[in-house]
GROMACS .gro file of N, CA and C in nm:
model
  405
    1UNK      N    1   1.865  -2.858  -2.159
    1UNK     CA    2   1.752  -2.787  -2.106
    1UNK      C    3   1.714  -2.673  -2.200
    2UNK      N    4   1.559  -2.650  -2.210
    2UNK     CA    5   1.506  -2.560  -2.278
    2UNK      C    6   1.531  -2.418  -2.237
    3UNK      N    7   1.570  -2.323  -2.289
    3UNK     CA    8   1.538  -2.141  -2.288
    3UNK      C    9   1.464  -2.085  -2.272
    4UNK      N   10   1.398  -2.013  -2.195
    4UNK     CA   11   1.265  -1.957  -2.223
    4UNK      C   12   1.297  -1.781  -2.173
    5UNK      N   13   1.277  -1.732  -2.335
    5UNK     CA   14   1.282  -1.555  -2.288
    5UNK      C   15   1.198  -1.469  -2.216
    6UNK      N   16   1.230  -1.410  -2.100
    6UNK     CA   17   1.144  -1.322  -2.008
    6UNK      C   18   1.020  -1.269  -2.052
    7UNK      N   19   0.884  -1.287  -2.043
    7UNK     CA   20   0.744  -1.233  -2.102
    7UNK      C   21   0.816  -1.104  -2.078
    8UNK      N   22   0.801  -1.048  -1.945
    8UNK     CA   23   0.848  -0.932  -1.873
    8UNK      C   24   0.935  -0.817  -1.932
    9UNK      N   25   1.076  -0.835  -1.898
    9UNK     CA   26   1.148  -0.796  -2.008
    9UNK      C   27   1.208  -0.775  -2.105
   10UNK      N   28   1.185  -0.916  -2.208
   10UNK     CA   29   1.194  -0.981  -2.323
   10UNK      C   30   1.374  -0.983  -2.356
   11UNK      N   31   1.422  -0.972  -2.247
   11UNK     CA   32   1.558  -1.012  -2.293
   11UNK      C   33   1.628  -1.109  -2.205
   12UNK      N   34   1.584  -1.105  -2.088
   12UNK     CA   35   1.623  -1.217  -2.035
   12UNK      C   36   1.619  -1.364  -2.023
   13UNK      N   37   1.670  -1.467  -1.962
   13UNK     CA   38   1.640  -1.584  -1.986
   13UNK      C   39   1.605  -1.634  -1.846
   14UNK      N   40   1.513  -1.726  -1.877
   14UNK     CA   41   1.451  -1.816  -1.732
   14UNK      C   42   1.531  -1.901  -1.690
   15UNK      N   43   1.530  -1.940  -1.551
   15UNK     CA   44   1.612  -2.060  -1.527
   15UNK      C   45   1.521  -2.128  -1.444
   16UNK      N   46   1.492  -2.196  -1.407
   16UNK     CA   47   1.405  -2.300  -1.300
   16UNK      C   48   1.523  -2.322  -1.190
   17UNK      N   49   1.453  -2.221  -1.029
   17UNK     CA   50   1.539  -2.270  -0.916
   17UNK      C   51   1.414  -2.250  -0.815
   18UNK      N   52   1.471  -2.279  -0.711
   18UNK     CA   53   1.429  -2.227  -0.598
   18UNK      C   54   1.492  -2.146  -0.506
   19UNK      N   55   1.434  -2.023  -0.449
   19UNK     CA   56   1.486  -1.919  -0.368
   19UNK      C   57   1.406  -1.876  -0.242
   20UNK      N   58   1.425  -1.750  -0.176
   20UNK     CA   59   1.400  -1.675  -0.100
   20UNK      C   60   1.344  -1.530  -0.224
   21UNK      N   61   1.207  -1.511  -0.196
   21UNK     CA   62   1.184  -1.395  -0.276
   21UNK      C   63   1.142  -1.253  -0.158
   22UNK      N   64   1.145  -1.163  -0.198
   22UNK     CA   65   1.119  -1.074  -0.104
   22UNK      C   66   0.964  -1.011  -0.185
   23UNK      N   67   0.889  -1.014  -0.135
   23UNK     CA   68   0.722  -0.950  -0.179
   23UNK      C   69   0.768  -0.814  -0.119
   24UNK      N   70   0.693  -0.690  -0.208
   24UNK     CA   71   0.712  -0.548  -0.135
   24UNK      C   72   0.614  -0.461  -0.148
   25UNK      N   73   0.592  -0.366  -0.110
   25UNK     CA   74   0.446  -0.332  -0.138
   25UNK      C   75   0.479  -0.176  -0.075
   26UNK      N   76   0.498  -0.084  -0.120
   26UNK     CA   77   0.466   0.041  -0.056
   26UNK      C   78   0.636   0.095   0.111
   27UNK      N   79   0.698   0.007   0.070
   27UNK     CA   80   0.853   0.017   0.129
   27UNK      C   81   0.823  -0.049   0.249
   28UNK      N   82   0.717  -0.156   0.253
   28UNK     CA   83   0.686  -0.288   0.318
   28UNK      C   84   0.745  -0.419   0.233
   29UNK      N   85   0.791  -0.514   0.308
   29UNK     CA   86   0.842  -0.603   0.289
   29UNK      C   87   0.843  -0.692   0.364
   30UNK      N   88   0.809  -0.880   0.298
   30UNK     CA   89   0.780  -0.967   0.376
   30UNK      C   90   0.845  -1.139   0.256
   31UNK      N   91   0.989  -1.135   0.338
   31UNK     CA   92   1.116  -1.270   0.265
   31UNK      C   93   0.969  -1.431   0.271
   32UNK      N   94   0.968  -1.473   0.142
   32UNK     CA   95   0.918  -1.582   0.130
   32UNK      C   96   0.981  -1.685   0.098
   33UNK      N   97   1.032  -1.775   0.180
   33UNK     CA   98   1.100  -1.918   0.134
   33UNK      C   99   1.090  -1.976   0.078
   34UNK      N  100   1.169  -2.081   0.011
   34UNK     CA  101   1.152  -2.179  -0.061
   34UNK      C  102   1.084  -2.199  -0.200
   35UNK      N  103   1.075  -2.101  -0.236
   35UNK     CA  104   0.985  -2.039  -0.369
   35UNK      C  105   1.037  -2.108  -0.506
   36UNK      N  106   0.944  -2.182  -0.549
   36UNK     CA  107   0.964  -2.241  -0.663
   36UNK      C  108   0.971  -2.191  -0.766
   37UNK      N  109   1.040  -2.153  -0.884
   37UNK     CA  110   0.953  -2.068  -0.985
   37UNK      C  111   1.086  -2.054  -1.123
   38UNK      N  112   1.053  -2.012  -1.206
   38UNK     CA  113   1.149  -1.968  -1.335
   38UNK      C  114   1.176  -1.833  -1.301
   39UNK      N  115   1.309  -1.785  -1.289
   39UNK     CA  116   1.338  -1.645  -1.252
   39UNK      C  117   1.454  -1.606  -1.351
   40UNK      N  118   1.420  -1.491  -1.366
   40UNK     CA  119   1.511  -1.423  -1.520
   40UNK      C  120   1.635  -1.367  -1.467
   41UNK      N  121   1.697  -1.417  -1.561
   41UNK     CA  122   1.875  -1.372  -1.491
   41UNK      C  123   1.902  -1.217  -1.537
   42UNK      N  124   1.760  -1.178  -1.626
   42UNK     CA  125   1.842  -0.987  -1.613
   42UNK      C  126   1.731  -0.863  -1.541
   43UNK      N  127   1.566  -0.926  -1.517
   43UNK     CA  128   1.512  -0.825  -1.424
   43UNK      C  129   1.475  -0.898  -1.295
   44UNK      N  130   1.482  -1.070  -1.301
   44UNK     CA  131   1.438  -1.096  -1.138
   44UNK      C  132   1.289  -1.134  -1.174
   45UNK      N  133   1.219  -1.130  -1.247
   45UNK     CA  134   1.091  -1.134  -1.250
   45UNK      C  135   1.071  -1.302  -1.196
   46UNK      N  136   0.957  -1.365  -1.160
   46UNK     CA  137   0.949  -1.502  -1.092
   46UNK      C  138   0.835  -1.576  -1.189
   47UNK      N  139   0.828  -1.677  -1.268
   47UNK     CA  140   0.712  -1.738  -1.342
   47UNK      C  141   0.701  -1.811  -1.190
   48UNK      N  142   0.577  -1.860  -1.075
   48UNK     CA  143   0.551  -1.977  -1.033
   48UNK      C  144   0.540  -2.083  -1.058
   49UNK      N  145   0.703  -2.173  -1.020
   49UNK     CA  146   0.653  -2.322  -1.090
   49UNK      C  147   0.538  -2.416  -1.021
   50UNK      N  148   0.479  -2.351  -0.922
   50UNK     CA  149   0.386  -2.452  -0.836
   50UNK      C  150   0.265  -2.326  -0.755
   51UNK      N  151   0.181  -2.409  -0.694
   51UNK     CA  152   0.059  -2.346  -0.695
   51UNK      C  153   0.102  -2.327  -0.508
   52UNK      N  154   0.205  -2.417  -0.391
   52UNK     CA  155   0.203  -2.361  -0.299
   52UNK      C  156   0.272  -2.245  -0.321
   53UNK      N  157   0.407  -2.245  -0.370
   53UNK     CA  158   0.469  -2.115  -0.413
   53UNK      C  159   0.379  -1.982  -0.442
   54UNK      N  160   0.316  -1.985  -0.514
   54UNK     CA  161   0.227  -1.879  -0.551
   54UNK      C  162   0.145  -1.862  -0.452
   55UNK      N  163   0.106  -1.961  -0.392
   55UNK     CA  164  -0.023  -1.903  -0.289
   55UNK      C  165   0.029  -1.868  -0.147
   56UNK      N  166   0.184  -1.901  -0.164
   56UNK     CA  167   0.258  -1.868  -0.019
   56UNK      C  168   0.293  -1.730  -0.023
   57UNK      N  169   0.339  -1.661  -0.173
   57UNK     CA  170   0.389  -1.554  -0.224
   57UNK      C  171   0.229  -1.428  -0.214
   58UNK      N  172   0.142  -1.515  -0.265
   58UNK     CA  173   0.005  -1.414  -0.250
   58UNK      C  174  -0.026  -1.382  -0.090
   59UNK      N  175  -0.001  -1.476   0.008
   59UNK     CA  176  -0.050  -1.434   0.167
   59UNK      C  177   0.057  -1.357   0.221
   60UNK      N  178   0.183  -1.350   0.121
   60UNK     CA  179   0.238  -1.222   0.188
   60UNK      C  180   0.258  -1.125   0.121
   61UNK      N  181   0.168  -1.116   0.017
   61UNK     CA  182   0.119  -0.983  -0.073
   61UNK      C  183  -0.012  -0.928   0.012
   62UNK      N  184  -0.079  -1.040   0.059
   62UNK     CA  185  -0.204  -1.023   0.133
   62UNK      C  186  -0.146  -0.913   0.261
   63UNK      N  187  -0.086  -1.002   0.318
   63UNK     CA  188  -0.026  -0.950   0.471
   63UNK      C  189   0.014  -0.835   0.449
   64UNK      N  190   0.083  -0.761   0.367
   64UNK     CA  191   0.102  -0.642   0.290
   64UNK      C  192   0.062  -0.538   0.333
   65UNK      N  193  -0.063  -0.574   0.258
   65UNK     CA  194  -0.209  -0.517   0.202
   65UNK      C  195  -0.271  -0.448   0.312
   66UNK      N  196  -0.287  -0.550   0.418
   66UNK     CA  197  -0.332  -0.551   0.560
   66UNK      C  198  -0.220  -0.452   0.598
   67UNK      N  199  -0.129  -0.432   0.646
   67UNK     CA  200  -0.025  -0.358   0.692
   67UNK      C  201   0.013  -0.259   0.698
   68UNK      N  202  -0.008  -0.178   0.540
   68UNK     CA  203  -0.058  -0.105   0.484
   68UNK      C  204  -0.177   0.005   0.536
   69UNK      N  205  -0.312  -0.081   0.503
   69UNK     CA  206  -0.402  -0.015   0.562
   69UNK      C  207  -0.410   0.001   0.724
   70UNK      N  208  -0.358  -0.042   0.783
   70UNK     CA  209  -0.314   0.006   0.896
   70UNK      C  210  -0.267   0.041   0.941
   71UNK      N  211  -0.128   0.111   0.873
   71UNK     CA  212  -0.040   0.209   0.874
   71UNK      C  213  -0.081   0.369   0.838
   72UNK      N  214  -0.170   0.320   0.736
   72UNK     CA  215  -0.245   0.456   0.707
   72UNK      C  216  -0.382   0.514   0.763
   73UNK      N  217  -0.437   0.369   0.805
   73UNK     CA  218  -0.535   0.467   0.939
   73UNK      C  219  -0.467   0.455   1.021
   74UNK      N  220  -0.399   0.456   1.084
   74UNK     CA  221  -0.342   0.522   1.225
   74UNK      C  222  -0.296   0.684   1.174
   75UNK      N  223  -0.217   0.706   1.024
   75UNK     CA  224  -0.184   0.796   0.994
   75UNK      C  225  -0.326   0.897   0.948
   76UNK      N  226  -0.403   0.863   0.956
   76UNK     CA  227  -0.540   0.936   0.885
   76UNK      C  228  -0.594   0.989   1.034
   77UNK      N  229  -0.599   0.860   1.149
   77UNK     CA  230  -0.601   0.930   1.247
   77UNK      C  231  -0.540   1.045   1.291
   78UNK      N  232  -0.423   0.975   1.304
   78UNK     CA  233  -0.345   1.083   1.409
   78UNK      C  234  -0.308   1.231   1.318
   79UNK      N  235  -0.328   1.280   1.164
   79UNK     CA  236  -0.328   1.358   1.145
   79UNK      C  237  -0.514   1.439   1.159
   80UNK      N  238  -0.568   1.382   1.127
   80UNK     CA  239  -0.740   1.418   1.147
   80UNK      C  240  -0.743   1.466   1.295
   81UNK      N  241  -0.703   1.406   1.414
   81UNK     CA  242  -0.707   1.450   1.549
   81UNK      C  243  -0.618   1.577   1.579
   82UNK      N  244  -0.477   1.564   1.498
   82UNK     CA  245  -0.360   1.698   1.507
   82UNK      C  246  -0.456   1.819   1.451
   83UNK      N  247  -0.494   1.787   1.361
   83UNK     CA  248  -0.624   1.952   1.315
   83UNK      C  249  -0.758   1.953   1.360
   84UNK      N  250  -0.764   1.876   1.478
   84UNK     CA  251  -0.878   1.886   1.546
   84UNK      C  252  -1.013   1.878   1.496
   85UNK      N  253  -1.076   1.818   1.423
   85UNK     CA  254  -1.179   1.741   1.345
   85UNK      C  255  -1.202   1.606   1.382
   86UNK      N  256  -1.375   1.630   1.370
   86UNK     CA  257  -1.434   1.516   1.386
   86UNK      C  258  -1.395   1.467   1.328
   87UNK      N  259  -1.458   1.293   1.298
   87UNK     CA  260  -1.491   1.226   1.183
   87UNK      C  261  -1.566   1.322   1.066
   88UNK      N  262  -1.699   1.318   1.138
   88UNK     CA  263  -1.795   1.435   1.044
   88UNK      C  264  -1.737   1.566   0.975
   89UNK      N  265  -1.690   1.587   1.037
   89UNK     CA  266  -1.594   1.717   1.011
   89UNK      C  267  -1.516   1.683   0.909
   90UNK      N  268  -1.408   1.603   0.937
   90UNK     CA  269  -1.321   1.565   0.826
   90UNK      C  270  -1.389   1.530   0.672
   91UNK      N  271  -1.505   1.453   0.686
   91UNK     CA  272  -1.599   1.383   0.575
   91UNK      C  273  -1.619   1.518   0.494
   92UNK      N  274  -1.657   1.659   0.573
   92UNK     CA  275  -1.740   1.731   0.539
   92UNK      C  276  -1.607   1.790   0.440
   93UNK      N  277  -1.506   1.806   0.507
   93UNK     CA  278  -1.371   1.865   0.471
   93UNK      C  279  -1.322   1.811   0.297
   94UNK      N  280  -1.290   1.727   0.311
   94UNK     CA  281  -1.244   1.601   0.222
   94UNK      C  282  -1.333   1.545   0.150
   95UNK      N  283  -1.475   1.529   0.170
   95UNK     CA  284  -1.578   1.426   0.117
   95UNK      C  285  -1.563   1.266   0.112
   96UNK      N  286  -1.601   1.202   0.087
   96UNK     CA  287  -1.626   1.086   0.108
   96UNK      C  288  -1.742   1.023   0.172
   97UNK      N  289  -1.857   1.111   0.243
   97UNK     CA  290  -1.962   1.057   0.327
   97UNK      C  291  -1.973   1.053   0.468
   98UNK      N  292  -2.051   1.056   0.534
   98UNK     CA  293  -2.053   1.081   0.710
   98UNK      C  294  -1.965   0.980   0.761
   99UNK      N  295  -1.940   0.850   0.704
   99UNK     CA  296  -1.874   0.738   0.757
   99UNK      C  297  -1.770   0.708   0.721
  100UNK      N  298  -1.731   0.826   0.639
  100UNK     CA  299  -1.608   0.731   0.543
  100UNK      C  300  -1.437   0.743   0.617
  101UNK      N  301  -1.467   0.863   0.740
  101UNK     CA  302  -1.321   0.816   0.777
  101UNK      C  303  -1.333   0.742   0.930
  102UNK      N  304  -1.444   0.716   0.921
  102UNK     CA  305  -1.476   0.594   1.018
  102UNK      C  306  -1.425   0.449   0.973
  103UNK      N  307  -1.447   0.442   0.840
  103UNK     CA  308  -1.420   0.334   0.761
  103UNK      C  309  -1.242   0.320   0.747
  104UNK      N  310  -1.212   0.489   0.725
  104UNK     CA  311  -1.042   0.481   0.677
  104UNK      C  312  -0.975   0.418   0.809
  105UNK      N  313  -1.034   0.460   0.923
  105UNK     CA  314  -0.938   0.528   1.047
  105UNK      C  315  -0.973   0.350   1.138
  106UNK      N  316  -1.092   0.238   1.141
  106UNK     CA  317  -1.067   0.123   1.096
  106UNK      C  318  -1.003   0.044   1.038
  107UNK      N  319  -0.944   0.112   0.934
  107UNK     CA  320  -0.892   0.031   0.801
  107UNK      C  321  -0.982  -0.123   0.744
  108UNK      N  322  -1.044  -0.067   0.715
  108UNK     CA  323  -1.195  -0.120   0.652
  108UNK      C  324  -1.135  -0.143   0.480
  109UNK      N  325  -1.085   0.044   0.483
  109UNK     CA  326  -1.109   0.094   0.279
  109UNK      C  327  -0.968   0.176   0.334
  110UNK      N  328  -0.907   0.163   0.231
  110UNK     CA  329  -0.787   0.268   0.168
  110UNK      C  330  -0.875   0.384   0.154
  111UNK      N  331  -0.819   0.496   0.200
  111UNK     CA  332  -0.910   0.635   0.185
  111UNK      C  333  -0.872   0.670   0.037
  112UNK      N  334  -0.904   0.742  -0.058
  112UNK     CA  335  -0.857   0.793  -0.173
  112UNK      C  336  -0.707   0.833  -0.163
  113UNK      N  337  -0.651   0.834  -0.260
  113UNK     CA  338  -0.485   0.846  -0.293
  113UNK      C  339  -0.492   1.053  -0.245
  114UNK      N  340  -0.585   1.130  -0.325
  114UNK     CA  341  -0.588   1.252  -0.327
  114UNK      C  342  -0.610   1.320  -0.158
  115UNK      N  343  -0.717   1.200  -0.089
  115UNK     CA  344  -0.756   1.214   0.059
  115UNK      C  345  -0.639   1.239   0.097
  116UNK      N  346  -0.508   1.116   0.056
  116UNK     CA  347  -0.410   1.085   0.205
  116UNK      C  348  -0.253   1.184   0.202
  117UNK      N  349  -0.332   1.242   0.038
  117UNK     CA  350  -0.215   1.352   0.028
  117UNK      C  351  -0.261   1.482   0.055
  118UNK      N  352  -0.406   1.455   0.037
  118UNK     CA  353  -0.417   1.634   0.114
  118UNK      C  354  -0.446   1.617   0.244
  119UNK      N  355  -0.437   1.525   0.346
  119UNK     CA  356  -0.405   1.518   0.500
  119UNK      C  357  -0.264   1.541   0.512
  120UNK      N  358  -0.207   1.473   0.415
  120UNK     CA  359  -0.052   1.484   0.448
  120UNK      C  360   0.026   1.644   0.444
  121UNK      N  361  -0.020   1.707   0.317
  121UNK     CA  362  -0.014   1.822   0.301
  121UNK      C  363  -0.018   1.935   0.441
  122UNK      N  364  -0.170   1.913   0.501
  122UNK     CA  365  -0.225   1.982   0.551
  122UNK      C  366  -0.141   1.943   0.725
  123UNK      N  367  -0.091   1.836   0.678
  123UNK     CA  368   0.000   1.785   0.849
  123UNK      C  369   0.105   1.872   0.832
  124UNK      N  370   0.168   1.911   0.738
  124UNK     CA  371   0.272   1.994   0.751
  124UNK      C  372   0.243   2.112   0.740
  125UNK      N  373   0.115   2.192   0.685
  125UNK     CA  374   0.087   2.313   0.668
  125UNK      C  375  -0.100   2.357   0.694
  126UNK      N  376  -0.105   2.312   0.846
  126UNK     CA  377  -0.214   2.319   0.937
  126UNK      C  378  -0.263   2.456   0.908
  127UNK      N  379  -0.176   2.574   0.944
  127UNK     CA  380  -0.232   2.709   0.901
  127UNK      C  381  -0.366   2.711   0.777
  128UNK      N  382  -0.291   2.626   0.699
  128UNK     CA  383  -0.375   2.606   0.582
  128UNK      C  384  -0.558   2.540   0.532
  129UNK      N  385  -0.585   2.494   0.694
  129UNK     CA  386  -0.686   2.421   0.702
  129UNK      C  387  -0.820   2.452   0.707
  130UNK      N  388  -0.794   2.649   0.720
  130UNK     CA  389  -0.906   2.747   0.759
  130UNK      C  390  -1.001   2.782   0.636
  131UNK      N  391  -0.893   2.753   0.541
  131UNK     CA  392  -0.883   2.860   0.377
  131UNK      C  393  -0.935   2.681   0.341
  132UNK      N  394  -0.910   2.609   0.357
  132UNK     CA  395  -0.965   2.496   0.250
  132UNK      C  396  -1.134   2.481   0.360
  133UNK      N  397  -1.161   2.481   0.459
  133UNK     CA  398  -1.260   2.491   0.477
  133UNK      C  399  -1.380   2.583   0.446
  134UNK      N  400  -1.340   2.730   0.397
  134UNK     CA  401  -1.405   2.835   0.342
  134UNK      C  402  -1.365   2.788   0.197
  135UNK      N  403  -1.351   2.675   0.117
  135UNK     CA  404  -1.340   2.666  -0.042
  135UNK      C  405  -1.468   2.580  -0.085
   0.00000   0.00000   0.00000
C-alpha cells in the first residue's frame, strides 16, 4: 500500500479506515459514524474517502452552526433584557440598525464577534452601561 504525507501537517502519514469522528464547533460537539476517510496518524486530520461521509460530516457541522446561533440569541437576549433595553435601544447602544437584534435574538445572523463581547462585558459590569450610553 501507498503513503501519503499529511497536506495538513506535513509529517504525518495517511491511512485509509473508517471511524467515529467527533465535528466541534465552539465547545459544541456532534460523534459522526462510520466515516470513511484517510486519517493521519500524528494530527487526526480526515481526507473524505466518499461523498456520504463528507456530506454526513457537513450536516453535523451544519447542526453546529444552528446550535450555536441559538445559544447565543437566547444569550443576547437574556443579557439585553438583564440591562433593561429595548431592541431599539440596544441597536441604538451597539449599532447594527433598528432590526438587527431582532434578527440576533431570532437567530436569523450571528450578531458581530465585538457585539457579543461587549454584552458579555457589560453582563458582568452593568454599572457600566450608563457611561457607554453617554459615549
Amino acid at each position: 500500500m501507498t503513503t501519503r504525507t499529511c497536506m495538513h501537517c506535513e509529517t504525518g502519514q495517511l491511512a485509509l479506515d473508517t471511524r467515529t469522528v467527533t465535528a466541534s464547533l465552539d465547545g459544541l460537539t456532534r460523534e459522526v459514524s462510520d466515516v470513511r476517510g484517510c486519517f493521519c496518524d500524528q494530527c487526526g486530520e480526515v481526507e473524505f474517502a466518499d461523498s456520504d461521509s463528507a456530506s454526513r460530516y457537513a450536516a453535523a457541522m451544519d447542526d453546529l452552526v444552528i446550535e450555536r446561533r441559538r445559544q447565543r440569541a437566547q444569550e443576547v437576549r437574556r443579557i439585553r433584557t438583564r440591562l433593561k433595553l429595548t431592541q431599539k435601544a440596544a441597536a441604538e447602544v451597539f449599532g447594527g440598525g433598528v432590526n438587527a437584534f431582532s434578527r440576533y435574538e431570532r437567530g436569523e445572523v450571528d450578531p458581530p464577534r465585538a457585539v457579543v463581547k461587549f454584552l458579555r462585558l457589560l453582563d458582568r459590569h452593568p454599572e457600566l452601561l450608563d457611561e457607554v450610553k453617554r459615549v
